[in-house]
Amino acid sequence: MNALTSLPTAILETSAARILLAKPKARFSLRARGDLAPFEAALGLSLGGPLGTRASTGSRETIRLAPDEWMLHSTPSDAAAIEGACAALYDAHPHSLVSVSAREVTVVIEGPRAAELLTIGCPRDIAKIEPGSGRRTVFDGVTVILWRDAEDSFRMDVWNSFAPHLIDLLKIGARELAAEVA
Amino acid sequence: MSQYRVSGKGRVDLSKKINFTFEGKSYTGGQGDTVASALLSHGVHLMGRSFKYHRPRGAVAAGSEEPNALIGTRRGPGRFEPNTRATVQDIYEGLQTNAQNKYPSLKFDVGAVNDAAYMLFSAGFYYKTFMWPRSFWDKVYEPFIRAAAGLGVSPTEEDPDHYASRNLHIDVLVVGAGPTGIAAAKAASAEGLSVVIVDENREIGGTLLSEPQAVIDGIPAWAWIEQELAALKAQGVKVMTRTTAIGYYNDNLVGLVQKLTDHLPSLPADTPRERMWRVRAGQVVLAQGALEKPLVFHGNDRPGVMLAGSAQTFLNRYGVLVGKRPVVLTAHDSAWYAAFDLADAGAKVQAIVDVRDGVSEALIAGARDRNIPVRLSYTATATKGRLRVKSLRVNRMQGGTVGAAEEISCDAVLMSGGWTPSLHLFSHTKGKLAWDDDRTTFLPEMTPEDCVIAGASRGLWGIEAALNDGAEKGRAVAAALGKAGNAVSYTVAEDRTGSGVSMKELPTDLSPGKAKAFVDYQNDVTAKDLRLAVREGMRSIEHVKRYTTNGMATDQGKMSNINGLNIASDALGRKQPQVGLTTFRPPYTPTSFGAFAGYHRGSHFEVTRKTQIDAWAEENGAVFEPVSQWRRAWYFPKGGESMDDAVRRECATTRKSLGIFDASTLGKIEVVGPDAVEFMNRMYTNPWTKLGVGKCRYGLLCGDDGFIRDDGVIGRLGQDKFHVTTTTGGAARVLNMMEDYLQTEWPDLNVWLTSTTEEWSTIALNGPNAAKLLQPFTDVTLTEENFPHMSCVECEVAGMPARLFRVSFTGEIGFEVNVPAPMGRQLWETLWEAGQQYGITAYGTETMHVLRAEKGYIIVGQDTDGTVTPYDAGMGWAVGKAKPDFVGKRGLARPDLVAEGRKQLVGLVTEDGSKLEEGAQIVFDASQPIPMKMVGHVTSSYDVGTTDQPIALALVEGGHSRMGETVFIPMPDRTISAKITGTIFVDPDNAKLKIPASAENKGVAA
Amino acid sequence: MLLIHCPYCNETLPELEYAYAGEAHIARPANPSEVSDEEWAEFLFMRSNVKGIHYERWRHLHGCGRFFNAVRDTVSDKFLTTYEAGAPRPDLDTLVNTPAEGGK
């Protein structure tokens, strides 16, 4: 995958938070209903649990976004294997696996005040997203998927064209929070 | 030390000397002074002119409720703010301030002639004075109202500051950090509950800051504040000062505005001026205290006349005597203590004048000890003095009649009409109020929110009562959240409890018709105005308010509402609750636009979406236009070309050779699943079953009402896989509509929708040389036989994974190449390079619009307006009539939609060769009298394309059966005649869509 | 700004995550071609515009994306409950007499 040349340099570090752009990855939107076991077996990932539940195996990780919807991430080299595994299931277990690898980027937000930084754009209570889980939610009016990796570490998936706006806002916020600490 | 500063009093640090200016004159104050306290310390009471009569005015209060002392503050370019209350603006080194509503100067104001002409400006004067004659409106009345309207002056430069916002979720929010709020926060902050306490002042303490004599559990008030502040912070309570709760919204959402820099001499980097907090609290404690009411009498607005409690605040908190010879005029015990404090600080109190005929022996003794003359059962009937009060005229009341007058010489009048609980935020919750006859005020009754109200804001009086009520309510909210809370109780010594009576305007022996007894200072509304409104038929307080503008100024009637209600209900002869209370609305205090806008200003006003190719367009001089949230290249001017010239060139080059266009913003939806074709059959008007894999079709989407909603080319990439495109603006709306039908009407269908708009960069190539350009970059044989018009395939283009569509929105040979979004620019540049041999042109949305119009291709939303059916648009061919159902099928059979005379899309060619205006109305008979019967309008019109004459598309009644007829387009200067034609102006046989055999050979060879 | 309980996410979240989607329980006729013009007009255009208890639809647009139903009092703006699309109308008497799980 090519570099995202049209995005601004998305790296900023302040005493409050660090913002960076994650490396490109393979991304799939998986839609399926009924018996999930065949998909779990094919992908080696658990797909159950309440919305927001995550699972990972090796480089693959997934988050449940809706009763019949998951976002699947992996390394670019694993993309073909994922497509192959699901294609083999299609006739017996109809589903939709759509590559969205090029649709969006992932912004990493981490640091002592990362959670607070998110409150400048997220109306929901960030504290209710447990580390190790995630949510699709809204940041400054834009739909994003928020992965909480730790108390102070988040990833935010956002469609390409919204990314510069959100990254700029995060930068303003990170500077603002740092000025507050000082 | 300045003349009116009292040594040893107040919390202002005079060792930190601060210089500022007011009206161009320099003054000094200390750290902790407001503009008002610093000016008063120099004996300056005159701080502004009133809005309507331009009467001289001074500070009447000491806090955010101040109606009079409005100033403009300035700190360099762009940083000017009008209508700042001098009583809340901290001074800092270099602050520049000015009075408002003055011309030519504060001390001599020609607008004050309005004061003499006051008869003109009585209640409802706008309605009466400006009614007649009609011809005066534009030239006389409106300019006058415009000149007179508004407070202060708007800033003229862009605000250079930045503003912020944050969301906060907590267990308990306490509004107000006086004794009640502090006690509530302390009681609630137990067992891990997150508690935030906010106060609009620079420091917490509330009334305790003005009552240092109080001793709480053996600790003097000010030491107690320090102790409690430390204790709250130790318990993890977030204490926010300079933070105003401006509004209380649904489900316990409270808006807070935190002011961060307005008090600082230099602005720290990266710090916003204000931050809007959207706080969602489990429970809210409202502890906003009470506001003192003025007394209503003739001349009660003269500089030097102020609230007694505020004078006490200026003394005890700021160390400033507002006068050395004050007279106290009151209906409440509290003002007696103000008199005592001022006397103890060295003022010679001229008298305490009380409207009541008896007060407690303790108060009488207090006055006697200080040699203050006392007059009970007196009324006040006038003040004298031009720019500052010189004397108060008082009269003895005997058996309901006003006795002889006497004048008391003075330099300040300290008045108290009693206290009104601050119920603003409580009222925002749709809280119910109950009238309390004894206290002549409204008290809180019940609220639908998870909210309690405590202390003086529910009518309690005295520090001990406030503290204990706060503690009890704090425990109550903790209990509501399932926690025990902290049990605390307080004992207060030197507490000044008391009571009073509530008055309408004070009785007078002077002509009430000439009295200027102000109720609303900021809007210059007098008691006489209110009574006039009632005489003229206003019965509801809501009508009285609007007729007189009482309570409608920026202070939202904080001082005037209850006095106004008492007077109106007296005039109506009805009890106050029958007259009603006007609605309190957010914001509690005036709030800057910046605070509401937050980060959304300048380039962040809203999201600007850009494609991956946008940067190339910018580097190559494109002019952009916004299309929904996207910015799109509009045209690419070369070397000083005008827009028309550029578009003409882009159109001609594309028709003659080759054009390249960024179509990435088109919405794209991947429809996948065994029921994909069934879903497509149900959603779109067209039939899809027989569309083969590798083929595409123009799809038309209607609503169930039968009107066109969207359109786009749809490719079948597999038996169960469709690549749907939508209009740029329709992408989100179409997906939402599809999800709606799928989830709620047809949940049984096994099909899923995924937005892929941003997965792909889409590059459109159009023109006779399009296939020749593309052939070397792909293995797909681009011949008419192998890849005819309306084909699609997943392949590689220039080594990139691609979805290739043979489609045309220009009438030329056309391709749309989709590659993974980030590769878009690379492909664009590759094709651009290779296209140089064909003289390729990049074209923008304008050329796209022109070329499609020449072929009669519609733009949904331009040639349709939500009332156009496929048949109206001449696209009945896209309707799958044999299908049992699709969205819109039943709608299309509605009687109105099959009736004769519907507006139908046609072409128009003007007879004089002029270009029509889009939106222009069309008539059949130009000689009919006005108003003419309009029969349609022009939807698209261009004169820069490749046709011999300007072309237009229009919706015209019965247009399809009027081919060749002449219609008329009346314009302001002339009437244009135009002939109705078909909608296709170029290549009606679609010959140009075909790839000629010779071109194939050439292409392969290249 | 309201708090709305999403029956799919089982979370109560700010209104900003949702989009209003009109009155609930207005089913598209199974065979539109068989209904009269009047019935079709009724389906297309007629809405109850209730002052009081209102059955309505919301979509958790910025969340799970599901359409769901809600019962809201349009006077107090309080939700009595929310429930999954396709579920029957809840019984009003039971709702009014039990505390809301929908609103908060």
Short mmCIF file of C-alpha atoms in Angstrom, two decimals, chain A:
data_model
loop_
_atom_site.label_atom_id
_atom_site.label_comp_id
_atom_site.label_asym_id
_atom_site.label_seq_id
_atom_site.Cartn_x
_atom_site.Cartn_y
_atom_site.Cartn_z
CA MET A 1 0.00 0.00 0.00
CA ASN A 2 1.27 3.44 -0.83
CA ALA A 3 1.91 6.11 1.71
CA LEU A 4 -0.97 8.48 2.35
CA THR A 5 0.69 11.33 0.61
CA SER A 6 -2.20 13.75 0.88
CA LEU A 7 -2.39 13.60 4.67
CA PRO A 8 -0.59 16.12 6.83
CA THR A 9 2.28 14.89 8.95
CA ALA A 10 0.30 13.52 11.77
CA ILE A 11 2.86 13.30 14.48
CA LEU A 12 2.77 15.52 17.50
CA GLU A 13 4.01 14.88 20.96
CA THR A 14 3.18 17.06 23.94
CA SER A 15 3.39 16.39 27.63
CA ALA A 16 -0.31 15.54 27.48
CA ALA A 17 -0.52 13.16 24.54
CA ARG A 18 1.19 11.71 21.50
CA ILE A 19 -0.60 11.50 18.17
CA LEU A 20 0.67 9.40 15.30
CA LEU A 21 -0.53 7.75 12.15
CA ALA A 22 -0.48 3.95 12.22
CA LYS A 23 1.08 1.95 9.42
CA PRO A 24 -1.25 0.78 6.66
CA LYS A 25 -3.04 -2.46 7.43
CA ALA A 26 -5.48 -4.87 5.88
CA ARG A 27 -9.02 -3.98 6.92
CA PHE A 28 -12.23 -5.83 6.22
CA SER A 29 -15.83 -5.20 7.02
CA LEU A 30 -17.32 -8.59 7.81
CA ARG A 31 -21.09 -9.02 7.85
CA ALA A 32 -22.69 -12.27 8.84
CA ARG A 33 -25.56 -13.65 10.85
CA GLY A 34 -26.68 -16.91 12.35
CA ASP A 35 -24.06 -19.44 13.37
CA LEU A 36 -20.76 -17.65 13.88
CA ALA A 37 -18.75 -20.78 14.64
CA PRO A 38 -17.66 -21.45 11.03
CA PHE A 39 -16.32 -17.90 10.75
CA GLU A 40 -14.56 -18.16 14.09
CA ALA A 41 -12.96 -21.41 12.96
CA ALA A 42 -11.96 -20.01 9.57
CA LEU A 43 -10.49 -16.82 10.95
CA GLY A 44 -9.18 -18.17 14.24
CA LEU A 45 -10.97 -15.36 16.05
CA SER A 46 -13.80 -15.26 18.54
CA LEU A 47 -16.66 -13.13 17.21
CA GLY A 48 -19.19 -13.32 20.05
CA GLY A 49 -19.88 -11.06 22.99
CA PRO A 50 -21.61 -7.72 23.45
CA LEU A 51 -21.04 -4.95 20.92
CA GLY A 52 -17.60 -3.44 21.43
CA THR A 53 -15.99 -6.79 22.26
CA ARG A 54 -12.60 -7.39 20.71
CA ALA A 55 -10.59 -10.54 19.98
CA SER A 56 -7.17 -11.12 18.50
CA THR A 57 -5.02 -13.95 17.22
CA GLY A 58 -1.55 -13.29 15.89
CA SER A 59 -1.72 -10.26 13.64
CA ARG A 60 -5.49 -10.51 13.29
CA GLU A 61 -7.85 -8.60 15.49
CA THR A 62 -11.51 -7.89 15.36
CA ILE A 63 -14.13 -5.76 17.03
CA ARG A 64 -17.86 -6.35 17.02
CA LEU A 65 -19.63 -3.20 15.83
CA ALA A 66 -23.19 -4.40 15.33
CA PRO A 67 -25.02 -7.66 15.86
CA ASP A 68 -24.00 -8.70 12.32
CA GLU A 69 -20.93 -6.55 11.75
CA TRP A 70 -17.24 -6.81 12.60
CA MET A 71 -14.18 -4.80 11.65
CA LEU A 72 -11.23 -7.06 10.97
CA HIS A 73 -7.64 -5.80 10.98
CA SER A 74 -4.44 -7.59 10.04
CA THR A 75 -1.15 -7.07 8.26
CA PRO A 76 -1.39 -6.33 4.51
CA SER A 77 0.28 -9.66 3.73
CA ASP A 78 -2.52 -11.52 5.53
CA ALA A 79 -5.27 -10.02 3.37
CA ALA A 80 -5.37 -12.76 0.77
CA ALA A 81 -5.51 -15.47 3.43
CA ILE A 82 -8.49 -13.79 5.09
CA GLU A 83 -10.28 -13.43 1.78
CA GLY A 84 -9.58 -17.05 0.94
CA ALA A 85 -10.80 -18.33 4.29
CA CYS A 86 -14.08 -16.47 4.02
CA ALA A 87 -14.63 -17.22 0.33
CA ALA A 88 -14.54 -20.92 1.13
CA LEU A 89 -17.45 -20.42 3.52
CA TYR A 90 -19.66 -18.36 1.23
CA ASP A 91 -21.91 -21.02 -0.26
CA ALA A 92 -22.71 -22.69 3.05
CA HIS A 93 -22.63 -19.49 5.12
CA PRO A 94 -23.50 -16.47 3.01
CA HIS A 95 -21.86 -13.30 4.26
CA SER A 96 -20.22 -10.12 3.08
CA LEU A 97 -16.49 -9.52 3.36
CA VAL A 98 -15.54 -6.17 1.88
CA SER A 99 -12.02 -4.83 1.87
CA VAL A 100 -11.86 -1.34 3.32
CA SER A 101 -8.07 -1.27 3.63
CA ALA A 102 -7.80 1.86 1.54
CA ARG A 103 -10.91 3.55 2.95
CA GLU A 104 -9.55 4.67 6.27
CA VAL A 105 -6.54 5.36 8.40
CA THR A 106 -5.78 4.71 12.05
CA VAL A 107 -4.66 7.50 14.34
CA VAL A 108 -2.93 6.45 17.54
CA ILE A 109 -3.60 8.63 20.57
CA GLU A 110 -1.64 7.85 23.70
CA GLY A 111 -0.18 9.53 26.73
CA PRO A 112 -1.15 10.59 30.23
CA ARG A 113 -4.11 12.69 29.09
CA ALA A 114 -5.14 10.73 26.00
CA ALA A 115 -8.56 9.91 27.43
CA GLU A 116 -9.16 13.54 28.28
CA LEU A 117 -8.06 14.59 24.81
CA LEU A 118 -10.84 12.48 23.35
CA THR A 119 -13.42 14.43 25.36
CA ILE A 120 -12.96 17.43 23.08
CA GLY A 121 -14.79 15.54 20.35
CA CYS A 122 -16.57 12.55 21.89
CA PRO A 123 -19.87 13.26 23.63
CA ARG A 124 -19.97 9.78 25.20
CA ASP A 125 -18.23 8.87 28.44
CA ILE A 126 -14.79 7.56 27.48
CA ALA A 127 -14.43 5.98 30.92
CA LYS A 128 -17.16 3.49 30.03
CA ILE A 129 -15.00 2.00 27.26
CA GLU A 130 -12.96 -0.61 29.09
CA PRO A 131 -9.32 -1.11 28.08
CA GLY A 132 -9.27 -4.02 25.66
CA SER A 133 -12.64 -3.11 24.16
CA GLY A 134 -13.76 -0.47 21.71
CA ARG A 135 -16.75 1.25 20.16
CA ARG A 136 -17.90 2.82 16.98
CA THR A 137 -18.79 6.34 18.08
CA VAL A 138 -18.61 9.94 16.95
CA PHE A 139 -15.73 12.40 17.20
CA ASP A 140 -16.51 16.00 16.26
CA GLY A 141 -19.45 14.87 14.15
CA VAL A 142 -17.50 12.18 12.31
CA THR A 143 -18.07 8.45 12.71
CA VAL A 144 -14.98 6.73 14.05
CA ILE A 145 -14.05 3.37 15.53
CA LEU A 146 -12.29 3.82 18.85
CA TRP A 147 -10.10 0.99 20.13
CA ARG A 148 -9.00 1.36 23.73
CA ASP A 149 -5.78 -0.61 24.12
CA ALA A 150 -4.96 0.59 27.63
CA GLU A 151 -6.04 3.26 30.12
CA ASP A 152 -3.93 5.82 28.25
CA SER A 153 -3.73 4.34 24.76
CA PHE A 154 -6.31 4.53 21.98
CA ARG A 155 -6.58 3.97 18.26
CA MET A 156 -9.11 5.83 16.16
CA ASP A 157 -10.10 4.56 12.70
CA VAL A 158 -11.41 7.31 10.46
CA TRP A 159 -12.20 7.57 6.76
CA ASN A 160 -9.46 9.20 4.69
CA SER A 161 -11.17 12.47 3.90
CA PHE A 162 -12.09 13.16 7.52
CA ALA A 163 -8.64 12.35 8.88
CA PRO A 164 -6.91 15.72 8.31
CA HIS A 165 -9.73 17.54 10.12
CA LEU A 166 -9.71 15.19 13.08
CA ILE A 167 -5.92 15.06 13.32
CA ASP A 168 -5.76 18.86 13.32
CA LEU A 169 -8.32 19.00 16.08
CA LEU A 170 -6.44 16.40 18.12
CA LYS A 171 -3.28 18.44 17.71
CA ILE A 172 -4.99 21.61 18.93
CA GLY A 173 -6.34 19.66 21.88
CA ALA A 174 -3.02 18.02 22.72
CA ARG A 175 -1.34 21.42 22.81
CA GLU A 176 -4.18 22.86 24.87
CA LEU A 177 -3.97 20.06 27.43
CA ALA A 178 -0.21 20.40 27.62
CA ALA A 179 -0.55 24.13 28.27
CA GLU A 180 -2.96 23.28 31.06
CA VAL A 181 -0.47 20.92 32.68
CA ALA A 182 2.30 23.51 32.55
#
